[in-house]
PDB file of C-alpha atoms and ligand atoms in Angstrom:
ATOM      1  CA  MET A   1     -14.441 -16.734 -31.345  1.00 51.00           C
ATOM      2  CA  GLY A   2     -16.941 -16.813 -28.453  1.00 47.00           C
ATOM      3  CA  THR A   3     -20.227 -17.756 -29.449  1.00 52.00           C
ATOM      4  CA  THR A   4     -19.992 -21.513 -27.648  1.00 64.00           C
ATOM      5  CA  ILE A   5     -19.633 -20.662 -24.800  1.00 78.00           C
ATOM      6  CA  LYS A   6     -23.163 -20.517 -22.917  1.00 80.00           C
ATOM      7  CA  GLY A   7     -23.568 -20.943 -19.009  1.00 89.00           C
ATOM      8  CA  SER A   8     -23.433 -18.097 -16.452  1.00 94.00           C
ATOM      9  CA  ILE A   9     -20.012 -16.115 -16.218  1.00 96.00           C
ATOM     10  CA  GLY A  10     -19.055 -16.988 -12.329  1.00 98.00           C
ATOM     11  CA  LEU A  11     -16.883 -14.733 -10.422  1.00 98.00           C
ATOM     12  CA  PHE A  12     -15.697 -15.003  -6.618  1.00 98.00           C
ATOM     13  CA  ASP A  13     -13.657 -12.782  -4.309  1.00 97.00           C
ATOM     14  CA  SER A  14     -13.474 -12.652  -0.595  1.00 96.00           C
ATOM     15  CA  GLY A  15     -16.154 -10.451  -0.170  1.00 94.00           C
ATOM     16  CA  LEU A  16     -17.430  -7.300  -1.869  1.00 93.00           C
ATOM     17  CA  GLY A  17     -14.582  -6.109  -4.114  1.00 93.00           C
ATOM     18  CA  GLY A  18     -15.188  -8.345  -6.728  1.00 96.00           C
ATOM     19  CA  LEU A  19     -17.978  -6.244  -7.464  1.00 95.00           C
ATOM     20  CA  THR A  20     -16.280  -3.608  -9.104  1.00 94.00           C
ATOM     21  CA  VAL A  21     -15.579  -6.428 -11.616  1.00 96.00           C
ATOM     22  CA  LEU A  22     -19.054  -6.895 -11.975  1.00 96.00           C
ATOM     23  CA  ARG A  23     -20.331  -3.839 -12.197  1.00 95.00           C
ATOM     24  CA  GLU A  24     -17.848  -3.550 -15.003  1.00 95.00           C
ATOM     25  CA  LEU A  25     -19.366  -7.009 -16.869  1.00 96.00           C
ATOM     26  CA  HIS A  26     -22.918  -5.483 -15.805  1.00 94.00           C
ATOM     27  CA  ARG A  27     -22.157  -2.768 -18.129  1.00 93.00           C
ATOM     28  CA  SER A  28     -20.222  -4.679 -21.203  1.00 94.00           C
ATOM     29  CA  LEU A  29     -21.977  -7.553 -21.444  1.00 93.00           C
ATOM     30  CA  PRO A  30     -25.800  -6.655 -19.876  1.00 92.00           C
ATOM     31  CA  ALA A  31     -27.415  -9.948 -21.939  1.00 90.00           C
ATOM     32  CA  ARG A  32     -25.379 -12.363 -19.718  1.00 93.00           C
ATOM     33  CA  SER A  33     -26.442 -14.141 -16.479  1.00 94.00           C
ATOM     34  CA  TYR A  34     -23.743 -14.167 -13.305  1.00 96.00           C
ATOM     35  CA  VAL A  35     -23.167 -15.982 -10.901  1.00 97.00           C
ATOM     36  CA  TYR A  36     -21.573 -14.262  -7.657  1.00 97.00           C
ATOM     37  CA  LEU A  37     -19.686 -15.925  -4.931  1.00 98.00           C
ATOM     38  CA  GLY A  38     -18.595 -13.709  -2.152  1.00 97.00           C
ATOM     39  CA  ASP A  39     -16.914 -15.977   0.303  1.00 97.00           C
ATOM     40  CA  SER A  40     -17.082 -13.228   3.292  1.00 95.00           C
ATOM     41  CA  ALA A  41     -16.832 -15.764   6.100  1.00 95.00           C
ATOM     42  CA  ARG A  42     -13.289 -15.938   5.332  1.00 95.00           C
ATOM     43  CA  THR A  43     -12.284 -12.181   4.168  1.00 94.00           C
ATOM     44  CA  PRO A  44      -9.584 -11.279   4.262  1.00 95.00           C
ATOM     45  CA  TYR A  45      -7.645 -13.554   2.036  1.00 97.00           C
ATOM     46  CA  GLY A  46      -4.979 -11.163   1.876  1.00 96.00           C
ATOM     47  CA  THR A  47      -3.260 -12.074   5.205  1.00 95.00           C
ATOM     48  CA  LYS A  48      -3.322 -15.591   4.536  1.00 96.00           C
ATOM     49  CA  GLY A  49      -0.715 -18.421   3.320  1.00 96.00           C
ATOM     50  CA  LYS A  50      -0.682 -19.260  -0.078  1.00 97.00           C
ATOM     51  CA  GLU A  51      -1.763 -23.113   0.263  1.00 98.00           C
ATOM     52  CA  THR A  52      -4.912 -21.297   2.248  1.00 98.00           C
ATOM     53  CA  ILE A  53      -5.646 -19.342  -0.679  1.00 98.00           C
ATOM     54  CA  VAL A  54      -5.195 -22.030  -2.888  1.00 98.00           C
ATOM     55  CA  ARG A  55      -7.442 -24.290  -1.167  1.00 98.00           C
ATOM     56  CA  TYR A  56     -10.393 -21.395  -0.938  1.00 98.00           C
ATOM     57  CA  ALA A  57      -9.887 -20.360  -4.821  1.00 98.00           C
ATOM     58  CA  ARG A  58     -10.554 -24.253  -5.317  1.00 98.00           C
ATOM     59  CA  GLU A  59     -13.591 -24.869  -2.797  1.00 98.00           C
ATOM     60  CA  CYS A  60     -15.334 -21.062  -4.514  1.00 98.00           C
ATOM     61  CA  ALA A  61     -14.448 -22.505  -8.143  1.00 98.00           C
ATOM     62  CA  GLY A  62     -16.080 -25.677  -7.325  1.00 97.00           C
ATOM     63  CA  PHE A  63     -18.948 -24.104  -5.854  1.00 98.00           C
ATOM     64  CA  LEU A  64     -19.382 -21.882  -9.150  1.00 98.00           C
ATOM     65  CA  LEU A  65     -18.921 -24.755 -10.988  1.00 97.00           C
ATOM     66  CA  GLU A  66     -22.160 -26.358  -9.833  1.00 96.00           C
ATOM     67  CA  GLN A  67     -24.402 -23.548 -10.772  1.00 95.00           C
ATOM     68  CA  GLU A  68     -22.961 -24.716 -14.517  1.00 91.00           C
ATOM     69  CA  ILE A  69     -21.025 -21.810 -15.103  1.00 96.00           C
ATOM     70  CA  GLY A  70     -19.721 -21.444 -18.481  1.00 95.00           C
ATOM     71  CA  VAL A  71     -16.635 -18.815 -17.739  1.00 97.00           C
ATOM     72  CA  LEU A  72     -14.929 -18.065 -14.086  1.00 98.00           C
ATOM     73  CA  VAL A  73     -13.690 -14.444 -13.587  1.00 98.00           C
ATOM     74  CA  VAL A  74     -10.964 -14.919 -10.635  1.00 98.00           C
ATOM     75  CA  ALA A  75     -12.151 -11.378  -9.215  1.00 98.00           C
ATOM     76  CA  CYS A  76      -9.541 -11.242  -6.639  1.00 98.00           C
ATOM     77  CA  ASN A  77      -5.817 -10.719  -7.228  1.00 98.00           C
ATOM     78  CA  THR A  78      -5.164 -12.530  -4.129  1.00 98.00           C
ATOM     79  CA  ALA A  79      -6.316 -15.601  -5.543  1.00 98.00           C
ATOM     80  CA  SER A  80      -5.461 -14.581  -8.908  1.00 98.00           C
ATOM     81  CA  ALA A  81      -1.604 -14.470  -7.587  1.00 97.00           C
ATOM     82  CA  ALA A  82      -2.186 -17.639  -5.767  1.00 98.00           C
ATOM     83  CA  ALA A  83      -4.194 -20.264  -7.318  1.00 98.00           C
ATOM     84  CA  LEU A  84      -4.652 -18.890 -11.123  1.00 98.00           C
ATOM     85  CA  SER A  85      -2.399 -21.317 -12.614  1.00 97.00           C
ATOM     86  CA  VAL A  86      -3.604 -24.345 -10.451  1.00 98.00           C
ATOM     87  CA  LEU A  87      -7.442 -23.266 -11.290  1.00 98.00           C
ATOM     88  CA  GLU A  88      -6.408 -22.998 -15.316  1.00 98.00           C
ATOM     89  CA  ALA A  89      -5.394 -26.551 -14.830  1.00 98.00           C
ATOM     90  CA  GLU A  90      -8.234 -27.944 -13.058  1.00 98.00           C
ATOM     91  CA  LEU A  91     -10.982 -26.344 -14.632  1.00 98.00           C
ATOM     92  CA  PRO A  92     -12.776 -27.714 -17.527  1.00 97.00           C
ATOM     93  CA  ILE A  93     -13.958 -24.178 -18.259  1.00 96.00           C
ATOM     94  CA  PRO A  94     -11.711 -20.956 -19.532  1.00 97.00           C
ATOM     95  CA  VAL A  95     -10.642 -19.210 -16.242  1.00 98.00           C
ATOM     96  CA  VAL A  96      -9.857 -15.079 -16.494  1.00 97.00           C
ATOM     97  CA  GLY A  97      -7.922 -13.772 -13.948  1.00 97.00           C
ATOM     98  CA  THR A  98      -6.988 -10.094 -12.655  1.00 97.00           C
ATOM     99  CA  ILE A  99      -2.865  -9.586 -13.092  1.00 97.00           C
ATOM    100  CA  GLU A 100      -2.532  -9.342 -16.967  1.00 96.00           C
ATOM    101  CA  PRO A 101      -5.502  -7.778 -17.355  1.00 96.00           C
ATOM    102  CA  ALA A 102      -4.157  -4.588 -14.602  1.00 97.00           C
ATOM    103  CA  VAL A 103      -0.669  -5.154 -15.978  1.00 97.00           C
ATOM    104  CA  ARG A 104      -1.910  -4.560 -19.784  1.00 96.00           C
ATOM    105  CA  ALA A 105      -3.738  -1.358 -18.603  1.00 96.00           C
ATOM    106  CA  ALA A 106      -0.975   0.197 -16.904  1.00 97.00           C
ATOM    107  CA  LEU A 107       1.241  -0.223 -19.515  1.00 97.00           C
ATOM    108  CA  GLU A 108      -1.367   1.404 -22.222  1.00 96.00           C
ATOM    109  CA  SER A 109      -0.970   4.047 -19.330  1.00 97.00           C
ATOM    110  CA  THR A 110       2.290   4.819 -18.233  1.00 98.00           C
ATOM    111  CA  ARG A 111       4.458   7.637 -19.899  1.00 97.00           C
ATOM    112  CA  THR A 112       7.434   7.524 -17.914  1.00 97.00           C
ATOM    113  CA  GLY A 113       7.863   3.841 -17.109  1.00 98.00           C
ATOM    114  CA  THR A 114       7.401   4.393 -13.175  1.00 98.00           C
ATOM    115  CA  ILE A 115       4.967   2.483 -11.903  1.00 98.00           C
ATOM    116  CA  GLY A 116       3.287   1.540  -8.206  1.00 98.00           C
ATOM    117  CA  VAL A 117       1.275  -1.637  -7.384  1.00 98.00           C
ATOM    118  CA  VAL A 118      -0.736  -1.535  -4.498  1.00 98.00           C
ATOM    119  CA  GLY A 119      -2.396  -4.786  -2.903  1.00 98.00           C
ATOM    120  CA  THR A 120      -3.014  -6.852  -0.368  1.00 97.00           C
ATOM    121  CA  ASN A 121       0.111  -8.434   1.733  1.00 97.00           C
ATOM    122  CA  SER A 122      -0.348 -11.760   0.105  1.00 97.00           C
ATOM    123  CA  THR A 123      -0.121 -10.181  -3.450  1.00 98.00           C
ATOM    124  CA  VAL A 124       2.493  -8.045  -2.905  1.00 98.00           C
ATOM    125  CA  SER A 125       4.926 -10.686  -1.665  1.00 97.00           C
ATOM    126  CA  SER A 126       4.359 -12.893  -4.441  1.00 97.00           C
ATOM    127  CA  GLY A 127       6.196 -10.367  -6.781  1.00 97.00           C
ATOM    128  CA  VAL A 128       3.705 -11.184  -9.131  1.00 97.00           C
ATOM    129  CA  TYR A 129       2.960  -7.637 -10.528  1.00 98.00           C
ATOM    130  CA  GLU A 130       6.695  -7.003 -11.070  1.00 97.00           C
ATOM    131  CA  GLU A 131       6.861 -10.029 -12.738  1.00 97.00           C
ATOM    132  CA  ALA A 132       4.387  -9.594 -14.904  1.00 97.00           C
ATOM    133  CA  LEU A 133       5.286  -5.690 -15.721  1.00 98.00           C
ATOM    134  CA  LEU A 134       8.809  -6.795 -16.353  1.00 98.00           C
ATOM    135  CA  ARG A 135       8.234  -9.700 -18.739  1.00 97.00           C
ATOM    136  CA  HIS A 136       6.321  -6.746 -20.892  1.00 95.00           C
ATOM    137  CA  ASP A 137       9.052  -4.578 -20.689  1.00 96.00           C
ATOM    138  CA  SER A 138      12.418  -4.938 -18.320  1.00 97.00           C
ATOM    139  CA  HIS A 139      13.028  -1.444 -18.042  1.00 96.00           C
ATOM    140  CA  LEU A 140      10.273  -0.054 -15.670  1.00 98.00           C
ATOM    141  CA  THR A 141      11.109   1.135 -12.040  1.00 98.00           C
ATOM    142  CA  ILE A 142       8.007  -0.660  -9.815  1.00 98.00           C
ATOM    143  CA  THR A 143       7.151   0.053  -6.387  1.00 98.00           C
ATOM    144  CA  SER A 144       4.749  -1.713  -4.729  1.00 98.00           C
ATOM    145  CA  GLN A 145       3.379  -1.228  -1.317  1.00 98.00           C
ATOM    146  CA  ALA A 146       1.105  -3.783   0.949  1.00 98.00           C
ATOM    147  CA  CYS A 147      -1.949  -2.394   1.946  1.00 98.00           C
ATOM    148  CA  PRO A 148      -3.619  -4.844   4.482  1.00 96.00           C
ATOM    149  CA  LEU A 149      -6.146  -2.190   6.441  1.00 95.00           C
ATOM    150  CA  PHE A 150      -7.513  -1.205   2.962  1.00 96.00           C
ATOM    151  CA  VAL A 151      -9.791  -4.536   2.850  1.00 94.00           C
ATOM    152  CA  PRO A 152     -11.327  -4.670   6.592  1.00 93.00           C
ATOM    153  CA  LEU A 153     -12.027  -0.479   5.604  1.00 94.00           C
ATOM    154  CA  VAL A 154     -13.926  -1.463   2.759  1.00 92.00           C
ATOM    155  CA  GLU A 155     -15.526  -4.485   4.287  1.00 90.00           C
ATOM    156  CA  ALA A 156     -17.098  -2.259   6.950  1.00 90.00           C
ATOM    157  CA  GLY A 157     -18.303   0.441   4.399  1.00 90.00           C
ATOM    158  CA  MET A 158     -15.774   2.815   5.008  1.00 94.00           C
ATOM    159  CA  VAL A 159     -14.811   4.631   1.953  1.00 93.00           C
ATOM    160  CA  ALA A 160     -14.765   8.105   2.439  1.00 95.00           C
ATOM    161  CA  GLY A 161     -13.807  10.490   5.393  1.00 96.00           C
ATOM    162  CA  ASP A 162     -10.862  11.157   7.324  1.00 97.00           C
ATOM    163  CA  ILE A 163     -10.219   7.927   8.702  1.00 96.00           C
ATOM    164  CA  VAL A 164      -9.949   6.020   4.690  1.00 97.00           C
ATOM    165  CA  ASP A 165      -7.905   9.414   3.848  1.00 98.00           C
ATOM    166  CA  LYS A 166      -4.963   8.806   6.839  1.00 97.00           C
ATOM    167  CA  PHE A 167      -4.872   5.106   5.814  1.00 97.00           C
ATOM    168  CA  VAL A 168      -4.263   6.201   2.180  1.00 98.00           C
ATOM    169  CA  GLU A 169      -1.709   8.739   2.613  1.00 98.00           C
ATOM    170  CA  MET A 170       0.165   6.425   4.662  1.00 98.00           C
ATOM    171  CA  TYR A 171       0.142   3.539   2.014  1.00 98.00           C
ATOM    172  CA  CYS A 172       0.271   5.715  -0.879  1.00 98.00           C
ATOM    173  CA  ALA A 173       3.156   8.177   0.203  1.00 98.00           C
ATOM    174  CA  PRO A 174       5.838   5.805  -1.083  1.00 97.00           C
ATOM    175  CA  LEU A 175       4.419   5.891  -4.248  1.00 97.00           C
ATOM    176  CA  LYS A 176       4.172   9.742  -4.726  1.00 96.00           C
ATOM    177  CA  GLU A 177       7.682   9.964  -3.383  1.00 96.00           C
ATOM    178  CA  ARG A 178       9.115   7.401  -5.813  1.00 96.00           C
ATOM    179  CA  GLY A 179       7.021   9.835  -8.568  1.00 97.00           C
ATOM    180  CA  VAL A 180       5.053   7.088 -10.005  1.00 98.00           C
ATOM    181  CA  ASP A 181       3.000   8.086 -12.753  1.00 98.00           C
ATOM    182  CA  THR A 182       0.794   5.028 -12.788  1.00 98.00           C
ATOM    183  CA  VAL A 183      -0.819   3.344  -9.845  1.00 98.00           C
ATOM    184  CA  ILE A 184      -1.917  -0.326 -10.377  1.00 98.00           C
ATOM    185  CA  LEU A 185      -5.041  -0.891  -7.702  1.00 97.00           C
ATOM    186  CA  GLY A 186      -4.034  -4.965  -7.311  1.00 97.00           C
ATOM    187  CA  CYS A 187      -6.963  -5.827  -5.195  1.00 97.00           C
ATOM    188  CA  THR A 188     -10.244  -5.809  -6.514  1.00 96.00           C
ATOM    189  CA  HIS A 189     -11.806  -3.779  -3.114  1.00 95.00           C
ATOM    190  CA  TYR A 190      -9.508  -0.931  -3.915  1.00 96.00           C
ATOM    191  CA  PRO A 191     -11.567   0.926  -6.815  1.00 94.00           C
ATOM    192  CA  LEU A 192     -14.058   1.447  -3.882  1.00 93.00           C
ATOM    193  CA  LEU A 193     -11.466   3.831  -2.530  1.00 96.00           C
ATOM    194  CA  ILE A 194     -10.445   5.067  -5.560  1.00 96.00           C
ATOM    195  CA  GLN A 195     -11.343   8.797  -4.945  1.00 96.00           C
ATOM    196  CA  ALA A 196      -9.410   9.248  -2.046  1.00 97.00           C
ATOM    197  CA  ILE A 197      -6.638   7.468  -3.911  1.00 98.00           C
ATOM    198  CA  GLN A 198      -7.148   9.621  -6.552  1.00 98.00           C
ATOM    199  CA  THR A 199      -7.109  12.816  -4.196  1.00 98.00           C
ATOM    200  CA  TYR A 200      -4.404  11.824  -2.143  1.00 98.00           C
ATOM    201  CA  LEU A 201      -2.209  11.013  -5.519  1.00 98.00           C
ATOM    202  CA  GLY A 202      -3.123  14.231  -7.639  1.00 97.00           C
ATOM    203  CA  PRO A 203      -4.619  14.533 -10.949  1.00 97.00           C
ATOM    204  CA  LYS A 204      -0.886  13.348 -12.957  1.00 96.00           C
ATOM    205  CA  VAL A 205      -0.718  10.045 -11.776  1.00 98.00           C
ATOM    206  CA  ALA A 206      -3.380   7.386 -13.387  1.00 98.00           C
ATOM    207  CA  VAL A 207      -4.818   5.285 -10.932  1.00 98.00           C
ATOM    208  CA  VAL A 208      -5.380   1.761 -12.783  1.00 96.00           C
ATOM    209  CA  GLU A 209      -7.842  -1.301 -11.979  1.00 91.00           C
ATOM    210  CA  CYS A 210      -8.236  -4.642 -13.865  1.00 92.00           C
ATOM    211  CA  SER A 211     -12.262  -4.533 -14.258  1.00 94.00           C
ATOM    212  CA  ARG A 212     -12.301  -3.330 -17.676  1.00 93.00           C
ATOM    213  CA  ALA A 213      -9.589  -4.852 -19.078  1.00 94.00           C
ATOM    214  CA  ILE A 214     -11.491  -7.926 -17.652  1.00 96.00           C
ATOM    215  CA  ALA A 215     -14.681  -6.993 -18.735  1.00 96.00           C
ATOM    216  CA  GLN A 216     -12.638  -7.449 -22.335  1.00 95.00           C
ATOM    217  CA  ASP A 217     -11.156 -10.584 -21.876  1.00 95.00           C
ATOM    218  CA  VAL A 218     -14.338 -11.778 -21.068  1.00 95.00           C
ATOM    219  CA  GLU A 219     -16.374 -10.124 -24.048  1.00 94.00           C
ATOM    220  CA  ASP A 220     -13.121 -11.933 -26.410  1.00 93.00           C
ATOM    221  CA  LEU A 221     -14.472 -15.109 -24.949  1.00 92.00           C
ATOM    222  CA  VAL A 222     -17.437 -15.395 -25.057  1.00 91.00           C
ATOM    223  CA  GLY A 223     -18.403 -12.547 -27.645  1.00 85.00           C
ATOM    224  CA  LYS A 224     -20.850  -9.497 -27.262  1.00 74.00           C
ATOM    225  CA  ASP A 225     -24.034 -11.453 -28.027  1.00 65.00           C
ATOM    226  CA  GLY A 226     -22.855 -14.519 -27.803  1.00 57.00           C
ATOM    227  CA  GLY A 227     -24.733 -17.074 -25.735  1.00 56.00           C
ATOM    228  CA  GLN A 228     -27.025 -14.213 -24.995  1.00 58.00           C
ATOM    229  CA  GLN A 229     -29.828 -15.027 -22.458  1.00 58.00           C
ATOM    230  CA  THR A 230     -33.278 -13.937 -22.575  1.00 66.00           C
ATOM    231  CA  THR A 231     -33.712 -13.623 -19.073  1.00 83.00           C
ATOM    232  CA  PRO A 232     -30.587 -12.509 -18.010  1.00 88.00           C
ATOM    233  CA  ASP A 233     -30.268 -12.317 -14.415  1.00 91.00           C
ATOM    234  CA  THR A 234     -27.249 -12.068 -11.515  1.00 95.00           C
ATOM    235  CA  ARG A 235     -27.424 -14.175  -8.631  1.00 96.00           C
ATOM    236  CA  TYR A 236     -25.345 -13.634  -5.252  1.00 97.00           C
ATOM    237  CA  PHE A 237     -24.088 -15.966  -2.961  1.00 98.00           C
ATOM    238  CA  VAL A 238     -22.029 -15.304   0.494  1.00 98.00           C
ATOM    239  CA  THR A 239     -20.547 -17.408   3.403  1.00 97.00           C
ATOM    240  CA  ASP A 240     -21.668 -15.366   6.378  1.00 96.00           C
ATOM    241  CA  GLU A 241     -24.717 -13.281   7.031  1.00 94.00           C
ATOM    242  CA  VAL A 242     -26.438 -11.616   4.532  1.00 96.00           C
ATOM    243  CA  SER A 243     -27.698  -8.111   5.846  1.00 95.00           C
ATOM    244  CA  LYS A 244     -24.654  -6.351   5.540  1.00 91.00           C
ATOM    245  CA  PHE A 245     -23.388  -8.138   2.245  1.00 94.00           C
ATOM    246  CA  ASN A 246     -27.078  -6.862   0.663  1.00 95.00           C
ATOM    247  CA  TYR A 247     -26.824  -3.282   2.199  1.00 91.00           C
ATOM    248  CA  LEU A 248     -23.730  -2.365   1.027  1.00 90.00           C
ATOM    249  CA  ALA A 249     -24.004  -4.198  -2.694  1.00 92.00           C
ATOM    250  CA  THR A 250     -26.918  -2.558  -3.388  1.00 90.00           C
ATOM    251  CA  ALA A 251     -25.239   0.680  -2.420  1.00 84.00           C
ATOM    252  CA  PHE A 252     -22.607   0.280  -4.341  1.00 85.00           C
ATOM    253  CA  LEU A 253     -24.143  -1.822  -7.499  1.00 86.00           C
ATOM    254  CA  GLY A 254     -26.820   1.096  -7.470  1.00 77.00           C
ATOM    255  CA  GLU A 255     -28.653   0.126 -10.150  1.00 69.00           C
ATOM    256  CA  ARG A 256     -30.344  -3.146  -9.022  1.00 75.00           C
ATOM    257  CA  GLU A 257     -31.317  -4.548  -4.991  1.00 85.00           C
ATOM    258  CA  VAL A 258     -28.839  -7.238  -4.006  1.00 93.00           C
ATOM    259  CA  ARG A 259     -30.371 -10.616  -2.239  1.00 94.00           C
ATOM    260  CA  ALA A 260     -27.831 -12.808  -1.556  1.00 96.00           C
ATOM    261  CA  VAL A 261     -28.183 -16.257  -0.515  1.00 97.00           C
ATOM    262  CA  ARG A 262     -26.031 -17.774   2.597  1.00 97.00           C
ATOM    263  CA  ILE A 263     -24.410 -20.911   2.096  1.00 96.00           C
ATOM    264  CA  GLU A 264     -23.006 -22.755   5.116  1.00 86.00           C
ATOM    265  CA  THR A 265     -20.148 -25.114   3.163  1.00 79.00           C
ATOM    266  CA  LEU A 266     -18.344 -24.858   0.596  1.00 82.00           C
TER     267      LEU A 266
HETATM  268  N1  DGL B   1     -10.407  -8.188  -3.561  1.00 73.99           N
HETATM  269  C1  DGL B   1     -10.035  -9.099  -2.937  1.00 73.99           C
HETATM  270  C2  DGL B   1      -7.987  -8.879  -3.907  1.00 73.99           C
HETATM  271  O1  DGL B   1      -8.112  -8.660  -4.669  1.00 73.99           O
HETATM  272  C3  DGL B   1      -9.146  -8.889  -1.716  1.00 73.99           C
HETATM  273  C4  DGL B   1      -8.478  -9.601  -0.631  1.00 73.99           C
HETATM  274  C5  DGL B   1      -8.677 -10.298   0.633  1.00 73.99           C
HETATM  275  O2  DGL B   1      -9.742 -10.398   1.034  1.00 73.99           O
HETATM  276  O3  DGL B   1      -7.672  -9.620   1.442  1.00 73.99           O
HETATM  277  O4  DGL B   1      -7.013  -9.083  -3.545  1.00 73.99           O
END
């Protein structure tokens, strides 16, 4: 399995959030090349309607296909919830989404079967997490909470401090009250807020996200050394101005300087 898939691994998100998935892929599969697209001109996706998100997802996937990727990672829960099945049906390459990997991580973690889900308005109102969790285990108790202000906070580079703590408390209080033992970060931006969220929920609550499980799925597809490129690199594209993205992405990824290219249309 895996060794026949050549080409780079493509990822897209509405902005910075998918970098949390890319970071994990860099760790797990450092010999591969990557193409990252942050659709920063149209962030956030999570407040938009399903048809709009499907259109954006198709356009992002189309751009990445032109970059000759061999696998597409939809590094956005909102786009996965709205458009994964469309992309899987339409694209000529394997597509990996966020929902099933995050559900797997939560099922491995929970002891009491009481699970919280935080995500964008669109992801939470789609009910995709409840459906996937209950398909695996119909006895689970699930509490979902939309957190529409988390993505703008992260996109503004605000990931710690009093204001962040206030928003975390506001959104996570219902989960604490329900006594969840596991919380799924159902948005790829949210791992950037994990310290504040974990501190608020306390050490007994496991805060899980999709990136490690996604990296495992991609590794299963391409093989640990499959399609190894001699000079692996990562190319970054954004749909809005580059300076803020470059600054925040470089700070976040740490080990490498990010120099994104702005594309005008998708
Ligand atoms: N990172 C996207 C997600 O996982 C954020 C969506 C948004 O732009 O609102 O849902």
